[in-house]
Coordinates of C-alpha atoms in Angstrom, one line a residue:
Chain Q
X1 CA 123.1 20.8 74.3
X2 CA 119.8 22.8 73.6
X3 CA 119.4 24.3 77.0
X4 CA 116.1 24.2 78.5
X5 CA 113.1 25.0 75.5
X6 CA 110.4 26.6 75.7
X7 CA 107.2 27.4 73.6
X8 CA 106.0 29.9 72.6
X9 CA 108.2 32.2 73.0
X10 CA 105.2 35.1 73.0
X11 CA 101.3 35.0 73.4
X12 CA 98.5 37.6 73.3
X13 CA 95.1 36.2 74.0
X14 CA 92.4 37.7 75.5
X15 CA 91.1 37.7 79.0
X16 CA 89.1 34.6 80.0
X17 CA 90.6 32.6 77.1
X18 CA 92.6 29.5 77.7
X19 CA 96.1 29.5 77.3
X20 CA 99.1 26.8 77.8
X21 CA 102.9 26.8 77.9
X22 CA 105.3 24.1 77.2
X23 CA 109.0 23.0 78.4
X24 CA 111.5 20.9 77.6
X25 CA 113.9 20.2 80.2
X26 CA 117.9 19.5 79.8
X27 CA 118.3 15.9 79.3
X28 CA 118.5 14.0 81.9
X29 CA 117.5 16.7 84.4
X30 CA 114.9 14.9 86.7
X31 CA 113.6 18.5 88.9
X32 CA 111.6 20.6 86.3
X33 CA 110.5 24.2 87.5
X34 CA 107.8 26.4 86.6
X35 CA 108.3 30.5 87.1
X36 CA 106.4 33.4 86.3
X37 CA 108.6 36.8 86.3
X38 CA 106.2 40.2 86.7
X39 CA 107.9 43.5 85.4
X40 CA 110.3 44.8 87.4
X41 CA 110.2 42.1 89.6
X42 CA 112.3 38.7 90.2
X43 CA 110.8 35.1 89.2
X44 CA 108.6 33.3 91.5
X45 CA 108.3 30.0 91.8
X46 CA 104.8 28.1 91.2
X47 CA 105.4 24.3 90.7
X48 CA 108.1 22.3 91.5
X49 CA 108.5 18.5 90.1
X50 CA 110.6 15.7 90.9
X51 CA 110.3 13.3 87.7
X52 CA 106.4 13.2 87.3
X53 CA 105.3 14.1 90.8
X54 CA 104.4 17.7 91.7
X55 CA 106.4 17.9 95.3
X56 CA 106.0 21.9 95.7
X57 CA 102.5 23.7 94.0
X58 CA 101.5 25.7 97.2
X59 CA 102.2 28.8 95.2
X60 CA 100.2 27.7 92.1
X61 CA 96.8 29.7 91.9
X62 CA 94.6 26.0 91.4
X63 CA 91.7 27.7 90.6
X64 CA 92.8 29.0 87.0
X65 CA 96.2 27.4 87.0
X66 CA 97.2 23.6 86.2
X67 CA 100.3 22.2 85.2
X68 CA 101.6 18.2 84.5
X69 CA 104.9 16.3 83.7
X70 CA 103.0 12.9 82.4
X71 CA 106.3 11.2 81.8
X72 CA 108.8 13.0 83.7
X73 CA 110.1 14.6 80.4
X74 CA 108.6 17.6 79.1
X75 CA 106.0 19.6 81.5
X76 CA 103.0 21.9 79.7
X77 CA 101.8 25.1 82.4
X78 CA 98.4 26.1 81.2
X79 CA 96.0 28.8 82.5
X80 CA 91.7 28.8 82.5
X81 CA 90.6 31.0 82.2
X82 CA 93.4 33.8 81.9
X83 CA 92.6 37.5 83.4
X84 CA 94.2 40.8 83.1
X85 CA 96.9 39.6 85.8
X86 CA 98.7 36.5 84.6
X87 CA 100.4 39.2 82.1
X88 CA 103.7 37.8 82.8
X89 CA 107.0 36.2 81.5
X90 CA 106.4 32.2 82.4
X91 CA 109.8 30.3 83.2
X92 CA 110.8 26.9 82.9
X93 CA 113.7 25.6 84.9
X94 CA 115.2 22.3 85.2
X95 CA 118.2 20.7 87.5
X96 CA 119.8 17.4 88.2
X97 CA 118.2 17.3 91.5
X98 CA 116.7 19.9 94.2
X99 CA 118.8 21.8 96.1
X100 CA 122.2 23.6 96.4
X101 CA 124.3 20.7 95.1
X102 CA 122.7 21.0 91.6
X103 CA 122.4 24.1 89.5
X104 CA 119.5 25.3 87.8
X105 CA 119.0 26.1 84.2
X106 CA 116.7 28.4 82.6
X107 CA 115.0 28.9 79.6
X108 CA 114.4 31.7 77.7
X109 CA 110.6 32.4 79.0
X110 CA 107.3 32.5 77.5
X111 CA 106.2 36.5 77.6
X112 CA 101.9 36.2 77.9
X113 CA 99.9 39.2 77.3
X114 CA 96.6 39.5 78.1
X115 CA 94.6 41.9 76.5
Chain R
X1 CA 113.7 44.6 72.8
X2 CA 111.8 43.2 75.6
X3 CA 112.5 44.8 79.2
X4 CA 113.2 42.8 82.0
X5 CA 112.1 45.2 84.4
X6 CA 111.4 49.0 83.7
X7 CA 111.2 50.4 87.4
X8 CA 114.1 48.3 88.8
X9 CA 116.6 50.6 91.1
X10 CA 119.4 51.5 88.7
X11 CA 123.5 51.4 88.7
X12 CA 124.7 53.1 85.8
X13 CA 129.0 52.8 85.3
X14 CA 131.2 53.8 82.6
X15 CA 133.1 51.1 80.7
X16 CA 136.3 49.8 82.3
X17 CA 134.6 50.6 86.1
X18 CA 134.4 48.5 88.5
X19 CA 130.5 47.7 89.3
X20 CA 129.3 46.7 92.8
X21 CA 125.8 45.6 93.3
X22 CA 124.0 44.4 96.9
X23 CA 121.1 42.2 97.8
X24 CA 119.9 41.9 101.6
X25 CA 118.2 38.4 102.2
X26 CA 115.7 37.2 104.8
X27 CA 116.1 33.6 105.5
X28 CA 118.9 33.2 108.1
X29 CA 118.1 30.1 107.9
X30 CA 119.6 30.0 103.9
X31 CA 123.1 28.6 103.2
X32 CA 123.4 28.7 99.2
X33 CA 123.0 32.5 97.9
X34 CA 123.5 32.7 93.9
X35 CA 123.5 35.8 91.5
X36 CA 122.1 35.7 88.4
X37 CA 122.0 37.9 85.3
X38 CA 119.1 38.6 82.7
X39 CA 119.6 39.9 79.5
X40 CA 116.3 41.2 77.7
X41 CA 114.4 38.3 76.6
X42 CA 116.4 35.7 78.1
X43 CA 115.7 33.7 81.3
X44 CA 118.2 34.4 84.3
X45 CA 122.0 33.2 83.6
X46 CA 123.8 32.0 86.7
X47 CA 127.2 34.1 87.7
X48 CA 128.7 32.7 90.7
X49 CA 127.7 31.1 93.9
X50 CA 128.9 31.1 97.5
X51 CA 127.7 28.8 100.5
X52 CA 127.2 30.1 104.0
X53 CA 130.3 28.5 105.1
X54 CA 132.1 31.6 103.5
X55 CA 132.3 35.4 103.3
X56 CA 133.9 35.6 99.7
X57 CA 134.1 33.6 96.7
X58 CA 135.9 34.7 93.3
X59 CA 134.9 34.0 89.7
X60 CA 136.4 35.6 86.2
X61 CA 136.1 39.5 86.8
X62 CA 133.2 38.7 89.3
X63 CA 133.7 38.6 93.2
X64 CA 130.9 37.8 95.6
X65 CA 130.9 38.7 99.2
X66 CA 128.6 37.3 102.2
X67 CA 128.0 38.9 105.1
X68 CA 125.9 36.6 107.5
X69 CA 125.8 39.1 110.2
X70 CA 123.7 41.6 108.2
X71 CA 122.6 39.0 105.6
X72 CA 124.3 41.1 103.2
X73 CA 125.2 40.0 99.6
X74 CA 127.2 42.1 97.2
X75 CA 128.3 41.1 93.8
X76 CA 131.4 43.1 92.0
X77 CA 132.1 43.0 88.8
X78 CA 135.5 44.4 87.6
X79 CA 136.4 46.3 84.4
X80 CA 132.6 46.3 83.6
X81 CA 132.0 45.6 80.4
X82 CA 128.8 46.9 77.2
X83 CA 128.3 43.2 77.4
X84 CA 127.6 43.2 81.3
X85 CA 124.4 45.5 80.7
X86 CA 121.8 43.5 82.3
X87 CA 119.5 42.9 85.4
X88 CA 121.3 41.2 88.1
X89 CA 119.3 39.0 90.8
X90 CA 120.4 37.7 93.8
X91 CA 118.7 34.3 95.2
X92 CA 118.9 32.4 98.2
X93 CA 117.9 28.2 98.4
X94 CA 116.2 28.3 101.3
X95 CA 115.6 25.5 104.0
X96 CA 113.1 23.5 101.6
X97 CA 115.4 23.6 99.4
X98 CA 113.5 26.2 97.2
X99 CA 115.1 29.0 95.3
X100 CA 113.9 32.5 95.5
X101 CA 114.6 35.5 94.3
X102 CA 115.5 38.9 95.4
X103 CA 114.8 42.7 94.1
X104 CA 116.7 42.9 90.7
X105 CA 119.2 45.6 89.9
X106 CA 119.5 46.8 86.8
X107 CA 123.3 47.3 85.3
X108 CA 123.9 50.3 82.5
X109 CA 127.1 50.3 81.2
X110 CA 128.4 53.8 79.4
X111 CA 131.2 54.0 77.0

């Protein structure tokens, strides 16, 4: 099994430049999960999807930030335009279902710099 | 490599050791607390897990303890191993079922 994928694994843009992220969830795994992890500090959740439906994006800044899971599969993050700030490590999660009865997997992170 | 987290309080053991690291939680209101660990460069690994039905669970080497009263988590690892050099989190799922994280610690292991 592959794990959870993500892509890229690193980006350096500069500020006000576009920028996305993609993920591949475990197979299977119907709750996909979008983090971003500041230095020294513990992930934070910003979206939350159940198959193709976004059921939790209160903590996703809409302005610059979008995200979509057009098929339930694989889920792209992408930020317009990015600023100093968003220098983060994005994560991508995925689980069987939400809650405590299913565990989550994560990937390996997209690290964004911007410059 | 990368670092996970560069001003991240600090437990620093010598091989062989055992390691003990705490959390506090707000939610009372939680009942699934889970630690992870990150390795530089890699997303967060889970460890073990308890529910808020009990006050210790045990895992290979690893022990977690719960203590509702004080909303106190503690993970202990024993005979820490190089390999265990990482940054542990503790998270809670709260009551919308969302996970969050708490204040990582990070894990130095000395031969």
């Amino acid at each position: 099994e592959a794990g959870v994928v993500q892509s890229p694994r690193y980006k350096i843009i500069e500020k006000k430049q576009p920028v996305a992220f993609w993920c591949n969830p475990i197979s299977g795994h119907n709750t996909l999960y979008w983090y971003r992890q500041n230095l020294g500090q513990g992930p934070e959740l910003l979206i939350r999807y159940e198959n193709e439906e976004a059921v939790d994006d209160s903590q996703l800044p809409k302005d610059r930030f979008s995200a979509e899971r057009l098929k339930g599969v694989d889920s792209t993050l992408k930020i317009q335009p990015a600023e100093l700030g968003d220098s983060a490590v994005y994560l991508c999660a995925s689980s069987l279902g939400r809650g405590s009865n299913y565990g989550y997997t994560f990937g390996s992170g997209t690290r964004l710099t911007v410059v | 490599g990368e670092s996970v987290g560069l001003h991240l309080p600090t437990l620093s053991v010598q091989e062989g050791d055992n390691s003990i690291i705490n959390c506090a939680y707000s939610n009372s209101a939680s009942d699934y607390f889970i630690w992870y660990k990150q390795e530089s460069g890699k997303g967060p690994q889970f460890i073990i897990d308890i529910r808020s039905n009990m006050d210790k669970r045990q895992g290979q080497r690893v022990t977690v303890l719960l203590n509702k009263t004080v909303k106190h988590l503690s993970l202990q690892i024993a005979a820490t191993q190089p390999g265990d050099s990482a940054v542990y989190f503790c998270a809670e799922i709260d009551n919308t079922d969302k996970l969050i994280f708490g204040t990582g610690t990070r894990l130095q292991v000395f031969p």
